[in-house]
Coordinates of C-alpha atoms and ligand atoms in Angstrom, one line a residue:
M1 CA -5.5 19.3 33.6
K2 CA -8.1 16.6 34.4
P3 CA -7.7 13.4 32.4
V4 CA -10.2 12.7 29.5
R5 CA -12.6 10.0 30.7
I6 CA -13.4 7.2 28.2
G7 CA -16.2 4.5 28.3
I8 CA -15.8 1.6 26.1
L9 CA -18.9 -0.3 24.8
G10 CA -17.7 -3.9 24.2
L11 CA -14.6 -5.5 25.6
G12 CA -14.0 -8.1 23.0
T13 CA -11.1 -8.4 20.4
V14 CA -10.9 -4.6 19.6
G15 CA -12.1 -3.3 23.1
S16 CA -9.3 -5.3 24.9
G17 CA -6.8 -4.4 22.3
T18 CA -7.7 -0.7 22.8
V19 CA -7.3 -0.9 26.7
N20 CA -3.9 -2.7 26.2
V21 CA -2.7 0.0 23.8
L22 CA -3.8 2.8 26.0
S23 CA -2.3 1.3 29.0
R24 CA 1.0 0.3 27.4
N25 CA 1.6 3.5 25.6
G26 CA -0.3 5.9 27.9
K27 CA 2.5 8.3 28.6
E28 CA 3.4 8.8 25.0
I29 CA -0.2 9.1 23.9
A30 CA -0.8 11.8 26.7
R31 CA 2.3 13.7 25.4
R32 CA 0.7 13.6 21.9
A33 CA -2.9 14.4 22.9
G34 CA -2.0 17.1 25.5
R35 CA -4.2 15.3 28.2
E36 CA -4.1 11.9 30.1
I37 CA -6.6 9.4 28.7
K38 CA -8.3 7.3 31.2
V39 CA -10.7 4.3 30.6
V40 CA -13.2 4.6 33.5
Q41 CA -16.0 2.2 32.4
A42 CA -16.6 -0.4 30.0
S43 CA -19.5 -2.8 29.0
A44 CA -19.7 -6.5 28.1
R45 CA -22.4 -9.1 27.9
D46 CA -20.8 -11.6 30.2
L47 CA -19.3 -10.5 33.4
K48 CA -17.7 -13.7 34.1
K49 CA -15.6 -13.9 30.8
E50 CA -12.0 -13.6 31.2
R51 CA -10.7 -10.4 29.3
A52 CA -7.5 -10.1 27.3
C53 CA -6.7 -6.8 29.0
P54 CA -6.2 -5.4 32.5
T55 CA -9.6 -4.4 34.0
K56 CA -8.8 -3.6 37.6
D57 CA -9.3 0.2 37.3
I58 CA -12.2 -0.2 34.9
K59 CA -15.9 -0.4 36.1
I60 CA -17.4 -3.0 34.0
T61 CA -21.2 -3.1 33.4
Q62 CA -23.6 -5.4 31.5
D63 CA -25.7 -2.2 30.6
P64 CA -24.1 -0.2 27.8
F65 CA -26.7 2.5 28.3
A66 CA -25.1 3.2 31.8
I67 CA -22.0 4.3 29.9
V68 CA -23.7 6.6 27.3
N69 CA -25.8 8.1 30.2
N70 CA -22.9 8.6 32.5
P71 CA -22.2 12.3 33.0
E72 CA -18.6 11.5 34.0
I73 CA -17.7 10.2 30.5
D74 CA -16.5 12.5 27.9
V75 CA -15.9 10.2 24.9
V76 CA -17.8 7.0 24.2
I77 CA -15.9 4.2 22.2
E78 CA -18.4 1.9 20.4
L79 CA -16.9 -1.6 19.8
I80 CA -19.9 -3.8 20.0
G81 CA -20.7 -4.0 16.3
G82 CA -24.0 -4.6 14.4
Y83 CA -26.6 -2.2 13.4
D84 CA -29.5 -1.5 15.8
L85 CA -28.1 -1.5 19.5
A86 CA -25.0 0.2 18.2
K87 CA -27.0 3.0 16.5
E88 CA -29.2 3.6 19.5
L89 CA -26.2 3.8 21.8
V90 CA -24.3 6.2 19.4
L91 CA -27.3 8.4 19.0
K92 CA -27.9 8.5 22.8
A93 CA -24.2 9.3 23.5
I94 CA -24.5 12.2 20.8
E95 CA -27.7 13.4 22.4
N96 CA -25.8 13.5 25.7
G97 CA -23.2 15.7 24.1
K98 CA -20.4 13.0 24.0
H99 CA -17.9 12.5 21.4
V100 CA -17.8 9.1 19.7
V101 CA -15.2 6.8 18.3
T102 CA -16.4 3.7 16.5
A103 CA -14.8 0.8 14.6
N104 CA -18.2 -0.3 13.3
K105 CA -18.3 -0.1 9.5
A106 CA -21.8 -1.5 9.3
L107 CA -23.1 1.3 11.5
I108 CA -21.4 4.0 9.5
A109 CA -22.1 2.7 6.0
V110 CA -25.8 2.0 6.8
H111 CA -26.8 4.8 9.4
G112 CA -23.8 7.2 9.1
N113 CA -25.8 10.1 7.3
E114 CA -28.2 10.3 10.2
I115 CA -25.4 9.9 12.7
F116 CA -23.3 12.7 11.2
Q117 CA -26.3 15.0 11.0
A118 CA -27.1 14.4 14.7
A119 CA -23.4 14.9 15.7
Q120 CA -23.3 18.1 13.5
N121 CA -26.3 19.5 15.3
K122 CA -24.8 18.7 18.7
G123 CA -21.3 20.0 17.7
V124 CA -19.6 16.6 18.7
M125 CA -17.2 14.3 16.8
V126 CA -17.9 10.9 15.4
A127 CA -14.5 9.3 14.5
F128 CA -14.3 6.1 12.5
E129 CA -10.8 5.5 11.2
A130 CA -10.8 1.9 12.5
A131 CA -14.0 1.1 10.4
V132 CA -11.9 0.7 7.2
A133 CA -8.8 -1.3 6.6
G134 CA -8.1 -1.9 10.3
G135 CA -4.8 -0.3 11.3
I136 CA -4.3 1.6 8.0
P137 CA -4.9 5.4 8.4
I138 CA -6.7 5.4 5.0
I139 CA -9.6 7.8 6.2
K140 CA -7.0 10.4 7.4
A141 CA -5.0 9.9 4.2
I142 CA -8.0 10.5 1.9
R143 CA -9.9 13.1 3.9
E144 CA -6.8 15.1 4.9
G145 CA -3.7 14.0 3.1
L146 CA -5.2 14.0 -0.4
S147 CA -7.7 16.9 0.1
G148 CA -5.9 18.9 -2.9
N149 CA -6.8 16.1 -5.3
S150 CA -9.7 15.2 -7.3
I151 CA -9.9 11.5 -6.6
E152 CA -10.4 9.4 -9.7
W153 CA -10.6 6.0 -8.3
L154 CA -9.7 3.7 -5.5
A155 CA -9.3 0.0 -5.3
G156 CA -8.7 -2.0 -2.2
I157 CA -8.2 -5.3 -0.3
I158 CA -10.4 -4.2 2.5
N159 CA -11.3 -7.5 4.2
G160 CA -8.6 -9.3 6.0
T161 CA -10.5 -12.5 6.6
G162 CA -11.3 -12.9 2.9
N163 CA -7.7 -12.1 2.0
Y164 CA -6.5 -14.6 4.6
I165 CA -8.7 -17.3 3.1
L166 CA -7.7 -16.6 -0.5
T167 CA -3.9 -16.6 0.4
E168 CA -4.0 -19.9 2.5
M169 CA -6.1 -21.6 -0.4
R170 CA -3.4 -20.4 -3.0
D171 CA -0.2 -21.0 -0.9
A172 CA -1.1 -24.1 1.2
G173 CA -3.9 -25.6 -0.7
R174 CA -6.1 -25.3 2.5
D175 CA -9.7 -25.9 2.7
F176 CA -12.0 -22.7 2.7
S177 CA -13.9 -23.7 5.8
D178 CA -10.8 -24.5 7.8
V179 CA -9.2 -21.2 7.1
L180 CA -12.3 -19.4 8.0
A181 CA -12.6 -21.2 11.3
E182 CA -8.9 -20.2 12.0
A183 CA -9.7 -16.4 11.1
Q184 CA -12.5 -16.5 13.5
K185 CA -10.3 -17.9 16.3
L186 CA -7.7 -15.1 15.5
G187 CA -10.6 -12.6 16.0
Y188 CA -10.5 -11.3 12.3
A189 CA -13.9 -12.3 11.4
E190 CA -17.2 -10.5 11.9
A191 CA -19.6 -11.9 14.4
D192 CA -21.5 -13.1 11.4
P193 CA -18.7 -14.4 9.1
T194 CA -20.9 -14.3 6.1
F195 CA -20.3 -10.6 6.1
D196 CA -16.6 -11.4 5.4
V197 CA -17.1 -14.1 2.8
E198 CA -20.0 -12.7 0.9
G199 CA -18.6 -9.2 0.5
V200 CA -20.9 -7.4 2.8
D201 CA -18.0 -6.2 5.1
A202 CA -16.0 -5.0 2.2
A203 CA -19.2 -3.1 0.7
H204 CA -19.6 -1.3 4.1
K205 CA -16.0 -0.1 4.0
L206 CA -16.1 0.7 0.3
T207 CA -19.2 2.8 0.9
I208 CA -17.4 4.9 3.4
L209 CA -14.3 5.3 1.2
A210 CA -16.3 6.4 -1.8
A211 CA -18.2 8.9 0.3
I212 CA -15.1 10.6 1.5
A213 CA -13.2 10.2 -1.8
F214 CA -16.0 11.7 -3.9
G215 CA -17.9 13.9 -1.5
I216 CA -21.2 11.9 -1.8
P217 CA -23.6 10.7 0.9
L218 CA -23.2 7.1 2.2
Q219 CA -25.2 4.8 -0.1
F220 CA -24.6 1.2 1.0
D221 CA -27.9 0.0 -0.6
K222 CA -26.5 0.9 -4.1
A223 CA -23.1 -1.1 -3.7
Y224 CA -22.7 -4.1 -5.9
M225 CA -21.4 -7.1 -3.7
E226 CA -20.1 -10.4 -4.5
G227 CA -18.0 -12.6 -2.1
I228 CA -15.3 -15.3 -2.4
S229 CA -17.3 -18.2 -1.4
K230 CA -17.6 -19.6 -5.0
I231 CA -13.8 -19.3 -5.9
T232 CA -12.4 -22.7 -6.3
E233 CA -8.7 -23.9 -6.1
S234 CA -8.8 -24.5 -9.8
D235 CA -9.8 -20.8 -10.3
V236 CA -6.8 -19.7 -8.3
E237 CA -4.5 -22.0 -10.3
Y238 CA -5.9 -21.0 -13.8
A239 CA -5.6 -17.3 -12.9
Q240 CA -2.0 -18.0 -11.9
A241 CA -1.4 -19.8 -15.4
F242 CA -2.4 -16.5 -17.1
G243 CA -0.2 -14.4 -14.9
Y244 CA -3.0 -13.2 -12.5
R245 CA -4.0 -13.4 -8.8
I246 CA -7.4 -13.4 -7.6
K247 CA -8.1 -10.8 -5.0
H248 CA -11.3 -9.6 -3.4
L249 CA -11.4 -5.9 -4.3
G250 CA -13.6 -3.1 -3.4
I251 CA -13.6 -0.6 -6.3
A252 CA -15.0 2.9 -6.5
R253 CA -14.5 4.9 -9.6
R254 CA -15.8 8.1 -10.8
T255 CA -16.8 8.1 -14.4
E256 CA -18.6 10.5 -16.7
Q257 CA -22.0 8.5 -16.3
G258 CA -21.7 8.2 -12.4
V259 CA -19.8 6.4 -9.7
E260 CA -18.9 2.7 -9.9
L261 CA -19.3 1.2 -6.3
R262 CA -18.6 -2.6 -6.5
V263 CA -17.0 -5.4 -4.4
H264 CA -16.1 -8.6 -6.2
P265 CA -13.2 -11.2 -6.7
T266 CA -11.0 -9.7 -9.3
L267 CA -8.1 -10.9 -11.5
V268 CA -5.3 -8.6 -10.9
P269 CA -1.9 -8.9 -12.9
E270 CA 0.6 -10.7 -10.5
R271 CA 3.2 -7.8 -11.0
R272 CA 1.0 -5.2 -9.3
L273 CA 2.0 -4.6 -5.7
I274 CA -1.6 -5.1 -4.6
A275 CA -1.7 -8.6 -6.1
N276 CA 1.0 -9.5 -3.6
V277 CA -0.8 -8.3 -0.5
D278 CA -1.4 -11.6 1.4
G279 CA -2.8 -12.9 4.6
V280 CA -4.7 -10.6 6.8
M281 CA -3.0 -7.6 5.4
N282 CA -5.1 -4.9 3.5
A283 CA -4.0 -2.5 0.9
V284 CA -5.8 0.5 -0.7
L285 CA -4.7 2.1 -4.0
V286 CA -5.9 5.6 -4.4
K287 CA -5.5 7.6 -7.6
G288 CA -5.6 11.4 -7.3
D289 CA -5.3 13.6 -10.3
A290 CA -2.5 15.5 -8.7
V291 CA -0.5 13.0 -6.8
G292 CA -1.1 10.0 -9.2
P293 CA -1.5 6.5 -7.7
T294 CA -0.7 6.1 -4.0
L295 CA -0.8 2.8 -2.0
Y296 CA -1.6 2.3 1.7
Y297 CA -0.7 -1.1 3.3
G298 CA -1.0 -2.7 6.8
A299 CA -2.9 -5.1 9.0
G300 CA -6.5 -5.1 8.0
A301 CA -7.8 -6.8 11.2
G302 CA -6.8 -8.0 14.7
A303 CA -6.8 -6.6 18.2
E304 CA -3.9 -4.2 18.3
P305 CA -3.8 -3.1 14.7
T306 CA -7.4 -2.1 14.9
A307 CA -6.8 -0.5 18.5
S308 CA -4.0 1.6 16.8
A309 CA -6.7 3.3 14.6
V310 CA -9.2 3.6 17.6
V311 CA -6.5 5.3 19.9
A312 CA -5.5 7.5 17.0
D313 CA -9.1 8.8 16.8
I314 CA -9.3 9.2 20.5
V315 CA -6.2 11.4 20.3
D316 CA -7.8 13.4 17.5
V317 CA -11.0 13.9 19.6
V318 CA -9.0 15.0 22.6
R319 CA -7.0 17.5 20.4
T320 CA -10.0 19.0 19.1
L321 CA -12.0 19.2 22.3
T322 CA -11.4 22.9 22.3
T323 CA -11.9 23.6 18.6
D324 CA -14.9 25.3 17.1
P325 CA -17.0 22.5 15.8
N326 CA -17.5 24.4 12.5
N327 CA -13.8 24.4 12.0
R328 CA -13.1 20.7 12.4
V329 CA -12.4 18.2 9.7
P330 CA -15.9 17.4 8.3
H331 CA -17.0 13.8 8.9
L332 CA -17.3 12.9 5.3
A333 CA -14.3 15.1 4.2
F334 CA -16.5 17.5 2.3
Q335 CA -18.6 20.2 4.1
P336 CA -22.0 18.7 4.7
D337 CA -23.9 21.3 2.6
A338 CA -21.5 20.6 -0.4
L339 CA -22.0 17.0 -0.9
S340 CA -22.7 16.1 -4.6
D341 CA -25.5 14.0 -6.1
L342 CA -23.3 12.0 -8.5
P343 CA -25.4 8.9 -9.5
I344 CA -24.1 5.4 -8.6
L345 CA -23.9 3.3 -11.7
K346 CA -25.9 0.0 -11.9
M347 CA -23.4 -3.0 -12.3
E348 CA -24.7 -3.8 -15.7
D349 CA -23.5 -0.5 -16.8
V350 CA -19.9 -1.1 -15.5
E351 CA -17.2 -2.1 -18.1
T352 CA -14.5 -4.6 -17.3
S353 CA -12.5 -7.5 -18.7
Y354 CA -13.6 -11.1 -17.6
Y355 CA -12.3 -14.6 -16.7
L356 CA -14.8 -17.2 -17.6
R357 CA -14.5 -20.9 -16.6
M358 CA -17.0 -23.4 -17.9
Q359 CA -17.3 -27.1 -17.9
V360 CA -18.0 -28.3 -21.6
I361 CA -18.7 -31.6 -23.1
D362 CA -15.6 -32.6 -24.9
K363 CA -16.8 -32.9 -28.5
P364 CA -16.2 -31.0 -31.7
G365 CA -18.1 -27.8 -32.3
V366 CA -18.6 -26.9 -28.6
M367 CA -16.1 -24.0 -28.6
A368 CA -17.4 -22.8 -31.9
D369 CA -20.9 -22.3 -30.2
V370 CA -19.3 -20.4 -27.3
T371 CA -17.2 -18.2 -29.4
R372 CA -20.2 -17.5 -31.7
I373 CA -22.1 -16.3 -28.7
L374 CA -19.4 -14.1 -27.4
S375 CA -18.7 -12.5 -30.8
A376 CA -22.4 -11.8 -31.3
R377 CA -22.3 -9.6 -28.2
N378 CA -19.1 -7.9 -29.3
I379 CA -17.0 -9.7 -26.6
S380 CA -13.6 -10.3 -28.0
I381 CA -11.5 -13.0 -26.6
E382 CA -8.0 -12.4 -25.2
A383 CA -6.7 -15.8 -24.2
M384 CA -8.2 -19.3 -24.0
L385 CA -7.1 -22.5 -22.2
Q386 CA -8.8 -25.9 -22.3
K387 CA -8.0 -28.4 -19.6
E388 CA -9.2 -32.0 -19.9
S389 CA -10.8 -33.4 -16.8
A390 CA -8.4 -35.7 -14.6
I391 CA -6.1 -37.6 -17.0
S392 CA -6.8 -36.8 -20.5
P393 CA -7.9 -39.9 -22.6
K394 CA -6.6 -40.6 -26.1
A395 CA -9.0 -39.3 -28.6
S396 CA -10.0 -42.9 -29.6
E397 CA -10.8 -43.7 -25.9
K398 CA -13.0 -40.5 -25.2
K399 CA -16.6 -41.2 -24.1
S400 CA -19.5 -39.0 -25.2
G401 CA -20.0 -37.7 -21.6
D402 CA -16.4 -36.7 -20.8
T403 CA -16.0 -33.0 -19.9
A404 CA -13.3 -30.5 -20.1
S405 CA -12.6 -27.2 -18.2
V406 CA -12.5 -24.2 -20.7
I407 CA -11.1 -20.8 -19.4
I408 CA -11.6 -17.7 -21.5
L409 CA -10.1 -14.2 -20.8
T410 CA -11.9 -11.4 -22.5
H411 CA -11.3 -7.8 -23.4
R412 CA -13.4 -5.1 -21.8
I413 CA -17.2 -5.1 -22.3
K414 CA -20.2 -3.8 -20.5
E415 CA -21.6 -6.2 -17.7
K416 CA -25.0 -6.3 -19.4
N417 CA -23.5 -7.8 -22.6
M418 CA -21.6 -10.4 -20.6
N419 CA -24.7 -11.2 -18.5
A420 CA -26.6 -11.9 -21.7
A421 CA -23.8 -14.0 -23.3
I422 CA -23.4 -16.0 -20.0
T423 CA -27.1 -16.9 -20.0
E424 CA -26.9 -18.0 -23.6
I425 CA -23.8 -20.2 -22.9
E426 CA -25.4 -21.8 -19.9
A427 CA -28.4 -22.7 -21.9
L428 CA -26.2 -24.8 -24.5
A429 CA -26.7 -28.5 -24.1
T430 CA -23.0 -29.0 -24.2
I431 CA -22.2 -26.8 -21.1
K432 CA -22.5 -28.4 -17.7
G433 CA -23.4 -26.3 -14.7
D434 CA -22.9 -22.6 -14.3
V435 CA -20.3 -20.5 -15.9
M436 CA -17.9 -19.0 -13.3
R437 CA -17.3 -15.4 -14.0
I438 CA -14.5 -13.3 -12.3
R439 CA -13.9 -9.7 -13.4
I440 CA -10.3 -8.6 -14.4
E441 CA -8.9 -5.1 -13.7
Q442 CA -5.4 -3.9 -14.8
L443 CA -5.3 -1.3 -12.1
N444 CA -2.7 0.6 -14.0
K445 CA -2.0 4.3 -14.1
E446 CA -3.9 4.7 -17.4
W447 CA -7.2 3.5 -16.0
D448 CA -8.8 7.0 -15.9
Ligands
NDP501 P1 -16.1 -9.0 19.6 O1 -17.2 -9.9 19.3 O2 -14.8 -9.6 19.9 O3 -16.5 -8.1 20.8 C1 -17.7 -7.5 21.0 C2 -17.9 -7.0 22.4 O4 -19.4 -6.3 22.5 C3 -17.8 -8.1 23.5 O5 -17.3 -7.6 24.6 C4 -19.4 -8.4 23.7 O6 -19.6 -8.9 25.0 C5 -20.0 -7.1 23.5 N1 -21.4 -7.3 23.0 C6 -21.7 -8.0 21.8 N2 -23.1 -7.9 21.7 C7 -23.6 -7.2 22.6 C8 -24.9 -6.8 23.1 N3 -26.0 -7.2 22.4 N4 -25.1 -6.0 24.2 C9 -24.1 -5.7 24.8 N5 -22.7 -6.0 24.6 C10 -22.4 -6.8 23.5 O7 -16.1 -8.0 18.4 P2 -14.8 -7.2 17.8 O8 -14.1 -6.6 18.9 O9 -14.0 -8.2 16.9 O10 -15.5 -6.1 17.0 C11 -16.0 -4.9 17.5 C12 -16.3 -3.9 16.3 O11 -15.1 -3.6 15.7 C13 -17.3 -4.5 15.2 O12 -18.0 -3.4 14.8 C14 -16.3 -4.9 14.2 O13 -16.8 -4.9 12.9 C15 -15.2 -3.8 14.3 N6 -13.9 -4.3 13.8 C16 -13.3 -5.5 14.2 C17 -12.1 -5.8 13.7 C18 -11.3 -6.9 14.2 O14 -10.2 -7.3 13.7 N7 -12.0 -7.8 15.1 C19 -11.3 -4.8 12.9 C20 -12.0 -3.5 12.6 C21 -13.3 -3.3 12.9 P3 -18.9 -10.3 25.6 O15 -17.5 -10.1 25.4 O16 -19.4 -10.4 26.9 O17 -19.5 -11.4 24.7
HSE502 N1 -13.8 -8.9 9.7 C1 -13.0 -7.7 9.2 C2 -12.1 -8.2 8.3 C3 -12.5 -7.0 10.4 O1 -11.8 -9.4 8.3 O2 -11.5 -7.4 7.6 C4 -11.8 -5.7 10.1 O3 -12.6 -4.7 9.7

């Protein structure tokens, strides 16, 4: 049988990793797929740049449209990234009747509904396993392995760069920007690294996970997102003092009122497995009604871990080349005409516990003001810690402007009550600067 001919758009970190995995494991992959898989053409911006993979049998072009319009190519692999060009190329490939594999979560989260509709009309596949959690086969696990369950919630560390930064800050006391620069060098970070540190990348991935978990359309614009850029070393230490770790989590949860879709730093009890997922590793906890909690763990970024998922998608596409399009696994797990219109909750209606850190002027009555404000909003305190700044002076030596850090852990309360309380606390003359707020989740079995 003739080999399946592949065209790769983008020969950077993931593109080169994909060529390397296909050439190293080619024979075994062909035994799995039933056909030989051959990369015949690839595109890149800079033809002079040295590539991290063998390219002697690949025709390299600067024009990615030459690939999507090449009648010799059966499957297009989109590894350029970004929204507009990638969308144009993918839609063109689909129009030309080609199957598409992509690692581009931004593309799927924002334009996926339109792309899947176009693919449906043309009877071609668009596979995107590498778009979420790098090498972890989480899309397959939820879409196929858990298809007998009603998924109740999922929570994941789904940005490798962010987790790498938080881990290095905690374990080695390293500076945020140094670690980010290293993650960029290692090929983990997005072309625009603010996507990693401000939660955009994780929100893209969460949008995709929520769609396949709950059978809802992709709704990136309704995701709440907050990054890790405001977390300080002190927050990491204080969280530890209370028995928690700070992890940047994507959480999607079905409630009676609608779907929670939120990405933010979260205090997680340190005894949970997910709290111990460090470095560039990702993990996703999925709770199904039948199976209970399940945990998926692996490398969340990097050339070959991501290539592992890209190649698995290529194998899936090759295996299904002869399958009736109506009998394939649906793009978003649920049949396209059976998606539900469950509302996405506004963040102010979500309920969590909180870690609050504030800088207070160290004088009598300050804490009474803070606790009065919290109690007026029905916010009850679980634990409190006061840390004098630098070396604590004796009471007799205290000056009127001395400040102390106060850390408060609260019980669960709606976000809107907490927002109102924080606004009131920040307005107190005895509070310096903003109140740092990090949400807390226990992520235990009982969280239904
Ligand atoms: P890179 O920046 O390493 O590679 C991008 C490739 O696309 C390069 O070959 C580049 O050419 C080419 N390219 C970029 N812009 C253009 C353009 N405007 N026109 C034509 N070609 C262009 O990115 P990655 O490999 O890291 O990421 C690719 C995709 O995979 C992204 O969607 C990313 O989000 C996703 N992803 C990345 C992971 C990772 O660990 N890196 C993990 C999971 C997903 P040139 O080399 O000449 O500059
Ligand atoms: N920039 C992404 C991350 C790549 O760090 O997780 C993998 O999607």
